[in-house]
Amino acid sequence: MAGDRRLSRPDSSLPDWEVPDTTYRPIPIVWFTGALLAQMVTLTAIFLLFSRLDAAYTSAIAGVATGVIGAWTWRRGMSKAATGWKIATIAMLVAVLALVLLSVSGRL
């Protein structure tokens, strides 16, 4: 059927120029990782920029930034992901925010 060529795809009846598996399908790990990296960079910058202010201001700004990143992640597609990915994303966002809140607690 394919001659001397070895085709490893199950749809070998399609012409050689047709590759049906090359469409982009976003996956939740991309949204999860994007949220993690965005939050790490943003909260690090907030922590450093507002290090001279009261801890309440830094905590509030970090909380708002985390909420914005969470909303951005949900709009990107996490709202359609499996429940496990949603739980993991929320847990990660809360855990990273908790680390920032713990680190500024000495300034209270």
Short mmCIF file of N, CA and C in Angstrom, two decimals:
data_model
loop_
_atom_site.label_atom_id
_atom_site.label_comp_id
_atom_site.label_asym_id
_atom_site.label_seq_id
_atom_site.Cartn_x
_atom_site.Cartn_y
_atom_site.Cartn_z
N MET A 1 0.81 -1.19 0.00
CA MET A 1 0.00 0.00 0.00
C MET A 1 0.86 1.26 0.00
N ALA A 2 1.86 1.33 0.84
CA ALA A 2 2.69 2.52 0.93
C ALA A 2 4.00 2.35 0.16
N GLY A 3 4.17 1.25 -0.51
CA GLY A 3 5.40 1.04 -1.26
C GLY A 3 6.58 0.81 -0.34
N ASP A 4 7.71 1.43 -0.68
CA ASP A 4 8.91 1.28 0.13
C ASP A 4 8.89 2.17 1.38
N ARG A 5 7.96 3.08 1.42
CA ARG A 5 7.91 4.01 2.56
C ARG A 5 7.29 3.33 3.77
N ARG A 6 7.81 3.63 4.92
CA ARG A 6 7.27 3.10 6.17
C ARG A 6 6.46 4.22 6.83
N LEU A 7 5.19 4.06 6.86
CA LEU A 7 4.32 5.06 7.48
C LEU A 7 3.91 4.58 8.86
N SER A 8 4.10 5.43 9.84
CA SER A 8 3.79 5.02 11.20
C SER A 8 2.44 5.56 11.66
N ARG A 9 1.79 6.34 10.84
CA ARG A 9 0.51 6.87 11.29
C ARG A 9 -0.63 5.95 10.83
N PRO A 10 -1.69 5.90 11.62
CA PRO A 10 -2.77 4.97 11.30
C PRO A 10 -3.62 5.42 10.10
N ASP A 11 -3.49 6.65 9.70
CA ASP A 11 -4.30 7.15 8.59
C ASP A 11 -3.49 7.17 7.30
N SER A 12 -2.86 6.06 6.99
CA SER A 12 -1.96 6.00 5.83
C SER A 12 -2.71 6.10 4.50
N SER A 13 -4.03 6.09 4.54
CA SER A 13 -4.77 6.23 3.29
C SER A 13 -4.81 7.69 2.82
N LEU A 14 -4.40 8.63 3.68
CA LEU A 14 -4.37 10.03 3.29
C LEU A 14 -3.14 10.30 2.42
N PRO A 15 -3.18 11.33 1.61
CA PRO A 15 -1.99 11.69 0.82
C PRO A 15 -0.83 12.09 1.74
N ASP A 16 0.39 12.01 1.22
CA ASP A 16 1.56 12.32 2.04
C ASP A 16 1.57 13.76 2.54
N TRP A 17 1.03 14.69 1.77
CA TRP A 17 1.07 16.08 2.19
C TRP A 17 0.06 16.40 3.28
N GLU A 18 -0.89 15.54 3.53
CA GLU A 18 -1.92 15.76 4.55
C GLU A 18 -1.45 15.17 5.87
N VAL A 19 -1.24 16.01 6.86
CA VAL A 19 -0.84 15.56 8.19
C VAL A 19 -1.90 16.07 9.17
N PRO A 20 -2.87 15.25 9.50
CA PRO A 20 -4.01 15.72 10.29
C PRO A 20 -3.69 15.97 11.76
N ASP A 21 -2.59 15.47 12.26
CA ASP A 21 -2.29 15.61 13.69
C ASP A 21 -1.47 16.85 14.03
N THR A 22 -1.37 17.81 13.14
CA THR A 22 -0.52 18.96 13.40
C THR A 22 -1.27 20.18 13.88
N THR A 23 -2.55 20.06 14.19
CA THR A 23 -3.27 21.22 14.70
C THR A 23 -2.91 21.46 16.15
N TYR A 24 -2.88 22.73 16.54
CA TYR A 24 -2.53 23.09 17.91
C TYR A 24 -3.71 22.81 18.83
N ARG A 25 -3.46 22.03 19.83
CA ARG A 25 -4.46 21.75 20.84
C ARG A 25 -3.89 22.17 22.19
N PRO A 26 -4.34 23.29 22.73
CA PRO A 26 -3.79 23.73 24.02
C PRO A 26 -4.11 22.72 25.11
N ILE A 27 -3.18 22.57 25.99
CA ILE A 27 -3.35 21.61 27.07
C ILE A 27 -3.23 22.33 28.41
N PRO A 28 -3.87 21.82 29.45
CA PRO A 28 -3.88 22.51 30.73
C PRO A 28 -2.50 22.74 31.35
N ILE A 29 -1.53 21.89 31.07
CA ILE A 29 -0.20 22.09 31.66
C ILE A 29 0.41 23.41 31.17
N VAL A 30 0.06 23.81 29.96
CA VAL A 30 0.56 25.09 29.44
C VAL A 30 -0.03 26.24 30.23
N TRP A 31 -1.33 26.19 30.49
CA TRP A 31 -1.98 27.25 31.27
C TRP A 31 -1.48 27.23 32.71
N PHE A 32 -1.31 26.05 33.29
CA PHE A 32 -0.81 25.91 34.65
C PHE A 32 0.60 26.51 34.77
N THR A 33 1.47 26.12 33.86
CA THR A 33 2.85 26.60 33.89
C THR A 33 2.92 28.11 33.63
N GLY A 34 2.10 28.59 32.72
CA GLY A 34 2.05 30.03 32.46
C GLY A 34 1.63 30.80 33.69
N ALA A 35 0.64 30.29 34.41
CA ALA A 35 0.19 30.95 35.64
C ALA A 35 1.27 30.92 36.70
N LEU A 36 1.94 29.78 36.83
CA LEU A 36 3.01 29.65 37.82
C LEU A 36 4.14 30.64 37.54
N LEU A 37 4.60 30.67 36.30
CA LEU A 37 5.70 31.57 35.96
C LEU A 37 5.29 33.03 36.09
N ALA A 38 4.09 33.37 35.64
CA ALA A 38 3.61 34.75 35.76
C ALA A 38 3.51 35.16 37.22
N GLN A 39 3.01 34.26 38.05
CA GLN A 39 2.88 34.60 39.47
C GLN A 39 4.23 34.70 40.15
N MET A 40 5.15 33.83 39.82
CA MET A 40 6.47 33.90 40.44
C MET A 40 7.17 35.21 40.11
N VAL A 41 7.13 35.60 38.84
CA VAL A 41 7.79 36.84 38.43
C VAL A 41 7.08 38.05 39.04
N THR A 42 5.75 38.06 38.98
CA THR A 42 4.99 39.20 39.48
C THR A 42 5.14 39.35 40.99
N LEU A 43 4.99 38.28 41.73
CA LEU A 43 5.07 38.39 43.19
C LEU A 43 6.49 38.68 43.67
N THR A 44 7.48 38.20 42.95
CA THR A 44 8.85 38.56 43.30
C THR A 44 9.08 40.05 43.10
N ALA A 45 8.59 40.59 41.99
CA ALA A 45 8.71 42.03 41.74
C ALA A 45 7.95 42.83 42.79
N ILE A 46 6.75 42.40 43.13
CA ILE A 46 5.97 43.10 44.16
C ILE A 46 6.69 43.05 45.50
N PHE A 47 7.21 41.90 45.84
CA PHE A 47 7.92 41.76 47.11
C PHE A 47 9.13 42.69 47.18
N LEU A 48 9.87 42.77 46.09
CA LEU A 48 11.06 43.62 46.09
C LEU A 48 10.72 45.11 46.00
N LEU A 49 9.75 45.46 45.17
CA LEU A 49 9.39 46.87 44.99
C LEU A 49 8.73 47.48 46.23
N PHE A 50 7.96 46.70 46.94
CA PHE A 50 7.23 47.21 48.09
C PHE A 50 7.83 46.74 49.41
N SER A 51 9.10 46.43 49.43
CA SER A 51 9.74 45.90 50.64
C SER A 51 9.83 46.93 51.75
N ARG A 52 9.76 48.21 51.41
CA ARG A 52 9.85 49.25 52.44
C ARG A 52 8.47 49.65 52.98
N LEU A 53 7.43 49.20 52.34
CA LEU A 53 6.08 49.53 52.80
C LEU A 53 5.62 48.55 53.88
N ASP A 54 4.52 48.88 54.50
CA ASP A 54 3.93 48.01 55.50
C ASP A 54 3.54 46.67 54.85
N ALA A 55 3.59 45.62 55.62
CA ALA A 55 3.29 44.29 55.10
C ALA A 55 1.86 44.18 54.60
N ALA A 56 0.95 44.95 55.15
CA ALA A 56 -0.45 44.90 54.73
C ALA A 56 -0.59 45.35 53.27
N TYR A 57 0.15 46.36 52.88
CA TYR A 57 0.10 46.83 51.49
C TYR A 57 0.66 45.78 50.53
N THR A 58 1.81 45.23 50.91
CA THR A 58 2.42 44.20 50.07
C THR A 58 1.50 42.99 49.95
N SER A 59 0.88 42.59 51.05
CA SER A 59 -0.04 41.45 51.04
C SER A 59 -1.25 41.72 50.16
N ALA A 60 -1.81 42.92 50.28
CA ALA A 60 -2.99 43.26 49.49
C ALA A 60 -2.67 43.30 48.00
N ILE A 61 -1.55 43.91 47.64
CA ILE A 61 -1.17 44.00 46.23
C ILE A 61 -0.86 42.60 45.68
N ALA A 62 -0.20 41.77 46.47
CA ALA A 62 0.09 40.40 46.03
C ALA A 62 -1.19 39.59 45.87
N GLY A 63 -2.16 39.80 46.75
CA GLY A 63 -3.43 39.11 46.63
C GLY A 63 -4.20 39.52 45.38
N VAL A 64 -4.20 40.82 45.09
CA VAL A 64 -4.87 41.31 43.88
C VAL A 64 -4.17 40.76 42.63
N ALA A 65 -2.84 40.77 42.63
CA ALA A 65 -2.09 40.24 41.49
C ALA A 65 -2.38 38.76 41.28
N THR A 66 -2.48 38.00 42.36
CA THR A 66 -2.80 36.58 42.25
C THR A 66 -4.20 36.39 41.68
N GLY A 67 -5.15 37.22 42.10
CA GLY A 67 -6.50 37.14 41.55
C GLY A 67 -6.54 37.45 40.07
N VAL A 68 -5.77 38.45 39.65
CA VAL A 68 -5.71 38.81 38.22
C VAL A 68 -5.09 37.67 37.41
N ILE A 69 -4.03 37.07 37.93
CA ILE A 69 -3.38 35.95 37.23
C ILE A 69 -4.33 34.75 37.16
N GLY A 70 -5.06 34.51 38.24
CA GLY A 70 -6.03 33.41 38.23
C GLY A 70 -7.14 33.64 37.21
N ALA A 71 -7.66 34.87 37.15
CA ALA A 71 -8.70 35.18 36.16
C ALA A 71 -8.17 35.06 34.74
N TRP A 72 -6.94 35.53 34.53
CA TRP A 72 -6.31 35.42 33.21
C TRP A 72 -6.17 33.96 32.80
N THR A 73 -5.77 33.11 33.74
CA THR A 73 -5.59 31.69 33.46
C THR A 73 -6.93 31.03 33.13
N TRP A 74 -7.96 31.41 33.84
CA TRP A 74 -9.29 30.83 33.56
C TRP A 74 -9.80 31.27 32.20
N ARG A 75 -9.56 32.52 31.82
CA ARG A 75 -9.99 32.99 30.50
C ARG A 75 -9.20 32.32 29.39
N ARG A 76 -7.95 31.99 29.63
CA ARG A 76 -7.13 31.33 28.61
C ARG A 76 -7.66 29.95 28.28
N GLY A 77 -8.38 29.31 29.20
CA GLY A 77 -8.91 27.99 28.89
C GLY A 77 -8.99 27.05 30.07
N MET A 78 -8.45 27.44 31.21
CA MET A 78 -8.48 26.53 32.36
C MET A 78 -9.91 26.23 32.80
N SER A 79 -10.84 27.09 32.46
CA SER A 79 -12.24 26.85 32.84
C SER A 79 -12.81 25.61 32.16
N LYS A 80 -12.20 25.20 31.04
CA LYS A 80 -12.66 24.02 30.32
C LYS A 80 -11.83 22.77 30.64
N ALA A 81 -10.83 22.93 31.49
CA ALA A 81 -9.94 21.81 31.82
C ALA A 81 -10.61 20.86 32.82
N ALA A 82 -9.97 19.75 33.03
CA ALA A 82 -10.47 18.76 33.99
C ALA A 82 -10.40 19.32 35.41
N THR A 83 -11.20 18.77 36.29
CA THR A 83 -11.29 19.25 37.67
C THR A 83 -9.94 19.16 38.38
N GLY A 84 -9.18 18.14 38.10
CA GLY A 84 -7.86 17.99 38.73
C GLY A 84 -6.94 19.16 38.41
N TRP A 85 -6.96 19.60 37.16
CA TRP A 85 -6.13 20.74 36.76
C TRP A 85 -6.61 22.02 37.43
N LYS A 86 -7.91 22.18 37.57
CA LYS A 86 -8.44 23.37 38.24
C LYS A 86 -8.01 23.40 39.70
N ILE A 87 -8.13 22.26 40.37
CA ILE A 87 -7.74 22.17 41.78
C ILE A 87 -6.24 22.42 41.93
N ALA A 88 -5.44 21.82 41.07
CA ALA A 88 -3.98 22.01 41.14
C ALA A 88 -3.60 23.46 40.90
N THR A 89 -4.28 24.12 39.97
CA THR A 89 -3.96 25.52 39.68
C THR A 89 -4.32 26.42 40.85
N ILE A 90 -5.49 26.21 41.42
CA ILE A 90 -5.88 27.02 42.58
C ILE A 90 -4.94 26.77 43.75
N ALA A 91 -4.60 25.51 43.99
CA ALA A 91 -3.69 25.17 45.08
C ALA A 91 -2.32 25.81 44.87
N MET A 92 -1.83 25.81 43.64
CA MET A 92 -0.53 26.40 43.35
C MET A 92 -0.58 27.91 43.56
N LEU A 93 -1.62 28.57 43.07
CA LEU A 93 -1.74 30.02 43.24
C LEU A 93 -1.80 30.40 44.71
N VAL A 94 -2.57 29.64 45.49
CA VAL A 94 -2.69 29.90 46.92
C VAL A 94 -1.37 29.61 47.64
N ALA A 95 -0.68 28.55 47.26
CA ALA A 95 0.58 28.20 47.92
C ALA A 95 1.67 29.24 47.68
N VAL A 96 1.78 29.72 46.45
CA VAL A 96 2.80 30.74 46.17
C VAL A 96 2.44 32.05 46.87
N LEU A 97 1.17 32.40 46.89
CA LEU A 97 0.75 33.60 47.62
C LEU A 97 1.03 33.44 49.11
N ALA A 98 0.79 32.25 49.64
CA ALA A 98 1.06 31.99 51.06
C ALA A 98 2.54 32.15 51.39
N LEU A 99 3.41 31.76 50.47
CA LEU A 99 4.85 31.96 50.70
C LEU A 99 5.20 33.44 50.79
N VAL A 100 4.60 34.25 49.95
CA VAL A 100 4.85 35.69 50.00
C VAL A 100 4.29 36.26 51.30
N LEU A 101 3.07 35.86 51.66
CA LEU A 101 2.47 36.36 52.90
C LEU A 101 3.30 35.94 54.12
N LEU A 102 3.83 34.74 54.09
CA LEU A 102 4.68 34.27 55.19
C LEU A 102 5.98 35.09 55.24
N SER A 103 6.51 35.42 54.10
CA SER A 103 7.78 36.15 54.08
C SER A 103 7.61 37.61 54.51
N VAL A 104 6.44 38.20 54.31
CA VAL A 104 6.23 39.58 54.75
C VAL A 104 5.68 39.65 56.17
N SER A 105 5.34 38.52 56.75
CA SER A 105 4.75 38.53 58.09
C SER A 105 5.71 39.07 59.15
N GLY A 106 6.98 39.03 58.88
CA GLY A 106 7.96 39.59 59.83
C GLY A 106 7.91 41.10 59.90
N ARG A 107 7.29 41.73 58.93
CA ARG A 107 7.19 43.19 58.91
C ARG A 107 5.90 43.71 59.54
N LEU A 108 5.07 42.82 60.06
CA LEU A 108 3.81 43.27 60.67
C LEU A 108 4.03 43.96 61.98
#
